[in-house]
Tab-separated table of N, CA and C and ligand atoms in Angstrom:
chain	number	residue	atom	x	y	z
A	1	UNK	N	-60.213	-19.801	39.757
A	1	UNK	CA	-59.770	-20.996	39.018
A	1	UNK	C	-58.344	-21.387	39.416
A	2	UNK	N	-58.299	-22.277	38.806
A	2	UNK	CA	-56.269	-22.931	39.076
A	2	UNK	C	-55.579	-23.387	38.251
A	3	UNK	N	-53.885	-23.307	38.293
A	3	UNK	CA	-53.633	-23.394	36.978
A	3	UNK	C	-53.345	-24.727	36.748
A	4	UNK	N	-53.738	-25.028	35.628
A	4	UNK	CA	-53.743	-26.943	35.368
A	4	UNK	C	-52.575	-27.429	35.187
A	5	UNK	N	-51.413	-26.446	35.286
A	5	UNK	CA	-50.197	-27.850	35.417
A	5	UNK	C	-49.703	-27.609	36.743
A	6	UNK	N	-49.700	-26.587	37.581
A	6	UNK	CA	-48.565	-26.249	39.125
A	6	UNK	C	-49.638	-26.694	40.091
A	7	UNK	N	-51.487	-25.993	39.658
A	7	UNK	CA	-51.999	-26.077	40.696
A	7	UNK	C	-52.682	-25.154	41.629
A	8	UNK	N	-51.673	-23.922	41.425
A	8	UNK	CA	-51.576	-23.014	41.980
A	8	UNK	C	-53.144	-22.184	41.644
A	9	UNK	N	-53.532	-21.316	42.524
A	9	UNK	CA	-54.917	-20.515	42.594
A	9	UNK	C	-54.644	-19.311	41.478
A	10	UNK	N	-55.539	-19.033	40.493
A	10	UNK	CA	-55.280	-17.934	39.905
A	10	UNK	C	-56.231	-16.994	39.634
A	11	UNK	N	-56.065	-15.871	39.502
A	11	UNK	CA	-57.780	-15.112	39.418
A	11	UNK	C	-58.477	-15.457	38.078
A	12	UNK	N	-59.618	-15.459	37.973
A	12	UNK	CA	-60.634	-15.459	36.726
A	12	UNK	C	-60.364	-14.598	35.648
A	13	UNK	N	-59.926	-14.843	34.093
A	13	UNK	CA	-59.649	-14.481	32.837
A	13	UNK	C	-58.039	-13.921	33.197
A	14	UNK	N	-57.634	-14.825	34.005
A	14	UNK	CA	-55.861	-14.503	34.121
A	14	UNK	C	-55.238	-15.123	32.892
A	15	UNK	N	-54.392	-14.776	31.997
A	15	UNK	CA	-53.774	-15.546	31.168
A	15	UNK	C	-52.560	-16.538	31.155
A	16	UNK	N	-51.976	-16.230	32.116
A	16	UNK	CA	-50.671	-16.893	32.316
A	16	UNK	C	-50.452	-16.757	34.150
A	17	UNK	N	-49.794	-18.068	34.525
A	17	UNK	CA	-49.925	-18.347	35.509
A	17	UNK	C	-49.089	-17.612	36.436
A	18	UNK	N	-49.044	-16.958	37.904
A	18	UNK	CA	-47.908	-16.322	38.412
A	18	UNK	C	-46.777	-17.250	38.380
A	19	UNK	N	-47.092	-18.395	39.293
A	19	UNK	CA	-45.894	-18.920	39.498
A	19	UNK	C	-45.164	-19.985	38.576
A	20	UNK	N	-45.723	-20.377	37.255
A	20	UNK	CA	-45.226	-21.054	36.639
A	20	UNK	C	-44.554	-20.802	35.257
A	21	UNK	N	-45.841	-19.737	35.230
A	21	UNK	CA	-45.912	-19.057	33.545
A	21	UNK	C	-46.796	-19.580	32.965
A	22	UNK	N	-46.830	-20.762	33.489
A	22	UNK	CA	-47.832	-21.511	32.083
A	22	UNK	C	-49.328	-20.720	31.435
A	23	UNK	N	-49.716	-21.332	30.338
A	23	UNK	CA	-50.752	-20.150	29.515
A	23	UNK	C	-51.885	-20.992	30.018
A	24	UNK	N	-53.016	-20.760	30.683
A	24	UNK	CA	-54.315	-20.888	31.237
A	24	UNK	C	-55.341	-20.973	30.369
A	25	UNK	N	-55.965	-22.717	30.622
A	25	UNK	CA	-56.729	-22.593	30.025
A	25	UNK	C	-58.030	-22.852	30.644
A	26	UNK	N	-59.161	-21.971	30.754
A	26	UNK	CA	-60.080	-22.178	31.613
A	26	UNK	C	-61.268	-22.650	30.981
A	27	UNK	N	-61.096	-24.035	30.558
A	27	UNK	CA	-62.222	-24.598	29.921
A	27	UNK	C	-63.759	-24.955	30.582
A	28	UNK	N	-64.178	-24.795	31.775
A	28	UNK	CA	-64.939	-24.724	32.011
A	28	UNK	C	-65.919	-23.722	32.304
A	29	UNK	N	-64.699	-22.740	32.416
A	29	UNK	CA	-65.730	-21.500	32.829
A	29	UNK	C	-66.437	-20.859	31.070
A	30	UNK	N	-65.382	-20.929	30.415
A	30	UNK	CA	-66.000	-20.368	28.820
A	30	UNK	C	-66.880	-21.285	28.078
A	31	UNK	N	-67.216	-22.452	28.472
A	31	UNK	CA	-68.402	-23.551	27.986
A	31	UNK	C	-69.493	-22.932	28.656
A	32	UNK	N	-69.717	-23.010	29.770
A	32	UNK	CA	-70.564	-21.948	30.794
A	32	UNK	C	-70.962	-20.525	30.619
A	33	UNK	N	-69.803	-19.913	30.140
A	33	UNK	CA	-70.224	-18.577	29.653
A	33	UNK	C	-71.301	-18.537	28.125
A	34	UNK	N	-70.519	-19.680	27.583
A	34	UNK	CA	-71.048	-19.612	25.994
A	34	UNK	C	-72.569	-19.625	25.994
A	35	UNK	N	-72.773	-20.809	26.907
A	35	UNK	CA	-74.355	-21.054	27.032
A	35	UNK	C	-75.761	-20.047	27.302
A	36	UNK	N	-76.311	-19.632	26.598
A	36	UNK	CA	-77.617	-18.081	27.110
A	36	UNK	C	-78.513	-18.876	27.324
A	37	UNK	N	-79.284	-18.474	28.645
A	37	UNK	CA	-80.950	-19.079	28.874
A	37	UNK	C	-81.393	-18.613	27.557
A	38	UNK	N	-82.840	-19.352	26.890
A	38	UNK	CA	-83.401	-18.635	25.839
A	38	UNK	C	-84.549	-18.172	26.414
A	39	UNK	N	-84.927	-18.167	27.978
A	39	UNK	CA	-86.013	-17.673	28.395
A	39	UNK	C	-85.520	-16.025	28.561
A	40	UNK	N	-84.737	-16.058	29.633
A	40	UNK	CA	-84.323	-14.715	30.078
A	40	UNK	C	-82.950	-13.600	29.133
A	41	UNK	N	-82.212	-15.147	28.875
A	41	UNK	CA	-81.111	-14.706	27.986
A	41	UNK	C	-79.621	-14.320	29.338
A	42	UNK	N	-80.037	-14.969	30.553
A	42	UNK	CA	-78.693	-14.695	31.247
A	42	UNK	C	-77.942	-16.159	31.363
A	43	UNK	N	-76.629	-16.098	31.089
A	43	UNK	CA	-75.667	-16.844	31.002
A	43	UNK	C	-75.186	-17.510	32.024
A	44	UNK	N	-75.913	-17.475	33.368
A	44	UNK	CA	-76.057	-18.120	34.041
A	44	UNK	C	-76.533	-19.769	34.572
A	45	UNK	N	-75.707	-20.330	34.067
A	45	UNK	CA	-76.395	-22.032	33.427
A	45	UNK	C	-75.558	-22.625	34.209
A	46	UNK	N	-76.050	-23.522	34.954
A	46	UNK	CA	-75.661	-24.948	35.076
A	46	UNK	C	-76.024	-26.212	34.613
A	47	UNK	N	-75.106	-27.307	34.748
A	47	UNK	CA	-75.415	-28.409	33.900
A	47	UNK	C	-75.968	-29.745	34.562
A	48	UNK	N	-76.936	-29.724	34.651
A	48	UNK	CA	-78.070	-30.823	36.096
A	48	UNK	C	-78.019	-32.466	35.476
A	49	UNK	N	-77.504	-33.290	36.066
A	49	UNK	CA	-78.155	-34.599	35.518
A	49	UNK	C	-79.333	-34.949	35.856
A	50	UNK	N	-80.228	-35.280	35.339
A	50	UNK	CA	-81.556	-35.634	35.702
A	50	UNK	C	-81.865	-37.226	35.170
A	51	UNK	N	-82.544	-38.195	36.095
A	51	UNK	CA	-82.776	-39.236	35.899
A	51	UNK	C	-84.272	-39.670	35.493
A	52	UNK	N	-84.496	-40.639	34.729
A	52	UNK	CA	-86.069	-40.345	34.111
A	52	UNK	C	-86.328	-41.984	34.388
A	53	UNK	N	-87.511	-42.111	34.664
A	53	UNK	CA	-87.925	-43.731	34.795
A	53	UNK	C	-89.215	-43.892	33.928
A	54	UNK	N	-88.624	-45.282	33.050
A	54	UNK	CA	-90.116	-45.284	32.318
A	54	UNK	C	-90.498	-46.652	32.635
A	55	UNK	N	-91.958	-47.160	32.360
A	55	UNK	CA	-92.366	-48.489	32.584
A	55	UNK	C	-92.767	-49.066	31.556
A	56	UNK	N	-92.740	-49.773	31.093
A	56	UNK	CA	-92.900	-50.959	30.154
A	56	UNK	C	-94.044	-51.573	30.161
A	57	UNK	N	-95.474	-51.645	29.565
A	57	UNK	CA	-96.700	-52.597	29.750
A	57	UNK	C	-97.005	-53.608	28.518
A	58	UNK	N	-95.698	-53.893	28.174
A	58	UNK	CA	-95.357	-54.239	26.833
A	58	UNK	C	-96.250	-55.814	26.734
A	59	UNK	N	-95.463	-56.666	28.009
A	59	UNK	CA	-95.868	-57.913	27.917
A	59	UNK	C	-97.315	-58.051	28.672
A	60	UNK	N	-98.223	-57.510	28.699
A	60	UNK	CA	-99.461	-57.882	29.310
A	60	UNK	C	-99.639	-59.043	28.411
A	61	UNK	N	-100.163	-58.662	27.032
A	61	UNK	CA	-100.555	-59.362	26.107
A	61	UNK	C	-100.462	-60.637	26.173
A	62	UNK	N	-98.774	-60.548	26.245
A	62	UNK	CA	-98.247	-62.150	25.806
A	62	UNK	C	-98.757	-62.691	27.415
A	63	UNK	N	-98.791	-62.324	28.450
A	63	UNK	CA	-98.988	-63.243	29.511
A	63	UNK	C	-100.160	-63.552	29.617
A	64	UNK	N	-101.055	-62.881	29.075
A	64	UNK	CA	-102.863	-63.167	28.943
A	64	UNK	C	-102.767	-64.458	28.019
A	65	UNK	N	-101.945	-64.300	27.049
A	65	UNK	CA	-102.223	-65.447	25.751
A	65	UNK	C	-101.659	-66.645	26.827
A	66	UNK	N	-100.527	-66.626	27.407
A	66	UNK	CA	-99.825	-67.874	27.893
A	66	UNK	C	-100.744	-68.445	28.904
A	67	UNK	N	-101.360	-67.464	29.858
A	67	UNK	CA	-101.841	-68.378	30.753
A	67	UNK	C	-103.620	-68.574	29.955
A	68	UNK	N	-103.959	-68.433	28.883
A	68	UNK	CA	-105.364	-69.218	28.561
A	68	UNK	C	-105.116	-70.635	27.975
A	69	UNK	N	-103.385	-70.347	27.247
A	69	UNK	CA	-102.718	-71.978	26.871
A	69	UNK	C	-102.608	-72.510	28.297
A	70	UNK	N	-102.136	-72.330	29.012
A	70	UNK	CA	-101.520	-73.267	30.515
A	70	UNK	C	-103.244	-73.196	30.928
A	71	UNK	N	-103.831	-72.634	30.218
A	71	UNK	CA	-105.235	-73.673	31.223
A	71	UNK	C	-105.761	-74.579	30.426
A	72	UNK	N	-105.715	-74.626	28.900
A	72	UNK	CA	-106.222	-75.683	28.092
A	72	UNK	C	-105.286	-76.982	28.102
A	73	UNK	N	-103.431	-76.825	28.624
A	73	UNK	CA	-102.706	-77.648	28.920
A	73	UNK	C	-103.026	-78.175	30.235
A	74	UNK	N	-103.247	-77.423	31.691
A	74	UNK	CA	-102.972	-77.769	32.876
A	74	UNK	C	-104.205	-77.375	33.792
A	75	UNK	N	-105.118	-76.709	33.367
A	75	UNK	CA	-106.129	-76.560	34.028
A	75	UNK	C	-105.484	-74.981	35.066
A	76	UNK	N	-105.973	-75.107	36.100
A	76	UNK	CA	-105.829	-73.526	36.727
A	76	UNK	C	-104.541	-73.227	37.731
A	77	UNK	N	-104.024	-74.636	37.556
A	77	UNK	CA	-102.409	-74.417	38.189
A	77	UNK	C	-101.544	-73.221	36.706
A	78	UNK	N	-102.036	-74.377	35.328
A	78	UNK	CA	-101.311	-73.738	34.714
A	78	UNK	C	-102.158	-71.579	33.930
A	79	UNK	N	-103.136	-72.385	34.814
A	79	UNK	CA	-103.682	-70.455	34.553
A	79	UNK	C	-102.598	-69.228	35.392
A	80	UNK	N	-102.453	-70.248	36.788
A	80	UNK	CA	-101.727	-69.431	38.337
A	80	UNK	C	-100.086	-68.772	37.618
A	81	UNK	N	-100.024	-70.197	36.866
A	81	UNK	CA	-98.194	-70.204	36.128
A	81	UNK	C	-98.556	-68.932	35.606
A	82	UNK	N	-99.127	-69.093	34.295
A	82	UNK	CA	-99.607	-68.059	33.375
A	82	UNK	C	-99.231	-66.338	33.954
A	83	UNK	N	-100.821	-66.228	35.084
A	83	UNK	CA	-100.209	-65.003	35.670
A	83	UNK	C	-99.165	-64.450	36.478
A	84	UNK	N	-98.267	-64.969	36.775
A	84	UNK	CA	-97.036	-65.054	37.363
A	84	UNK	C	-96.167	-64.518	36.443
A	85	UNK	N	-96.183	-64.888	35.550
A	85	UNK	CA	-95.093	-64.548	34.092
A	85	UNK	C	-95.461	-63.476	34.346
A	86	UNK	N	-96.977	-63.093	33.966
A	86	UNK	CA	-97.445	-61.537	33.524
A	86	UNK	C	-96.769	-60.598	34.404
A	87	UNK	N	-97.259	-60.620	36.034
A	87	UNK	CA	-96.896	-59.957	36.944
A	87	UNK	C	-95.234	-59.615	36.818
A	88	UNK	N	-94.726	-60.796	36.220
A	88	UNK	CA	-93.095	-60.151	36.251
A	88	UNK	C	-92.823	-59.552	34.850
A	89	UNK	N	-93.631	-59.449	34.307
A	89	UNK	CA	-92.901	-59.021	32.719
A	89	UNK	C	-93.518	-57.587	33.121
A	90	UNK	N	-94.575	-57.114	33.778
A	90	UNK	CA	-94.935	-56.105	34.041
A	90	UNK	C	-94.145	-55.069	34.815
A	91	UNK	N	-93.793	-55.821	35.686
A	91	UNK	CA	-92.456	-54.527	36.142
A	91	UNK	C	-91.415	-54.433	35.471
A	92	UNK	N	-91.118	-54.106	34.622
A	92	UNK	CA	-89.931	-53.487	33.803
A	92	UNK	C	-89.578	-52.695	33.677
A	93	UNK	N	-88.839	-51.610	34.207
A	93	UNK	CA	-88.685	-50.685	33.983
A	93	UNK	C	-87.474	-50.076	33.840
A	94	UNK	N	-87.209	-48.808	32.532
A	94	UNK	CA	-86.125	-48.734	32.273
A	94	UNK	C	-85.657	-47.288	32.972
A	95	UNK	N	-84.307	-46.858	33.001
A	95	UNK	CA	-83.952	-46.079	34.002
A	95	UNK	C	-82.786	-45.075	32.339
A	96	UNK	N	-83.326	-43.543	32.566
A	96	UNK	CA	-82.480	-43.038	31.651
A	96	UNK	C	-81.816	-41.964	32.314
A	97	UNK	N	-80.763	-41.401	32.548
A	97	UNK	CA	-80.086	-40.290	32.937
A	97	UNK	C	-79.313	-39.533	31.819
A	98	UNK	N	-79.999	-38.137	32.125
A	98	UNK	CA	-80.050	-37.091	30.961
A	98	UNK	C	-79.149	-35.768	31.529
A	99	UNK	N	-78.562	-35.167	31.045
A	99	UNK	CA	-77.776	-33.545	31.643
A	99	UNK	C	-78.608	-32.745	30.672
A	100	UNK	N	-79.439	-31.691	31.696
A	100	UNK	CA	-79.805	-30.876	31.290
A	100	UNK	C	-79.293	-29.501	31.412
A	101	UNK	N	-79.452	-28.693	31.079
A	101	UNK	CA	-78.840	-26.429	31.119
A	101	UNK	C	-80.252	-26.117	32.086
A	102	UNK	N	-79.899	-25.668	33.468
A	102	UNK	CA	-80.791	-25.381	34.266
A	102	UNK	C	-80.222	-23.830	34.361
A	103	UNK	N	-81.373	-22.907	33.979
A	103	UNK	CA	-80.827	-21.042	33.962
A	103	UNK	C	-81.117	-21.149	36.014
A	104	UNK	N	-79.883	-20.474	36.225
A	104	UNK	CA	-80.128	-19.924	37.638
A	104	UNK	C	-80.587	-18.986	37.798
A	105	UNK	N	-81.051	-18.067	37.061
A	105	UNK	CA	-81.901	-16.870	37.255
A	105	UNK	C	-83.135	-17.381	36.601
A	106	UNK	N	-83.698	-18.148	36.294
A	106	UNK	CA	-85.330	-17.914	36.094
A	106	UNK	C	-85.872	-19.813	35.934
A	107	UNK	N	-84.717	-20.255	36.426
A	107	UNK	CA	-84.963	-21.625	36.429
A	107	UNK	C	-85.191	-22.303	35.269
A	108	UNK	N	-85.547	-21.994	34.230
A	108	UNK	CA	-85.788	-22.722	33.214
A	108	UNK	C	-84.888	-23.759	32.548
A	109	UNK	N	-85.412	-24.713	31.862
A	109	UNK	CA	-84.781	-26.086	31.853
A	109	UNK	C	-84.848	-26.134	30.039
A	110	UNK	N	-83.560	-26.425	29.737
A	110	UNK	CA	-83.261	-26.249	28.113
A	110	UNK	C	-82.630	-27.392	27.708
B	1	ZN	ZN1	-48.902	-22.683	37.287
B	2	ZN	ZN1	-83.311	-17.954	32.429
């Protein structure tokens, strides 16, 4: 680790810095330690972002209803309109990014 005000390299659970003095605080490594797999129980964790994609088939409906109106208004141009909407309301999709605790000894995902 290093010490957060000089910079300087210091060994792991050092308390005070050689060259500065300053008192060490190694906040990342003791968040990390705190954490136990609950599969295996080793404290070996890292913290993974994982991205999730979902799709939306929300608007079929409404584009079925619109284009049977655009054909009683317009005949089969306004049927063509109709499914056009649909096709774009159909790709929607939303995008979520999550941090998960991935155990490095037995892989498991918490
Ligand atoms: Zn220092
Ligand atoms: Zn584990």
């Amino acid at each position: 680790m290093f010490c957060n005000k000089c910079g300087s390299q210091v060994e792991n659970g050092q308390k005070f810095c050689n060259k500065c003095g300053s008192r060490l605080i190694s906040n990342v490594q003791t968040a990390n330690n705190s954490v136990k797999c609950p599969n295996c129980g080793s404290g070996n964790i890292v913290f993974t972002p994982i991205t999730t994609t979902s799709t939306e088939g929300k608007t079929k409906g409404f584009g079925t209803g619109k284009s049977c109106l655009g054909f009683i208004l317009f005949g089969w141009i306004g049927v063509l309109c109709g499914l056009c909407g649909m096709g774009k309301g159909k790709s929607k999709t939303t995008t979520q990014t999550e941090v998960v605790r991935v155990c490095q000894n037995c892989g498991f995902r918490f």
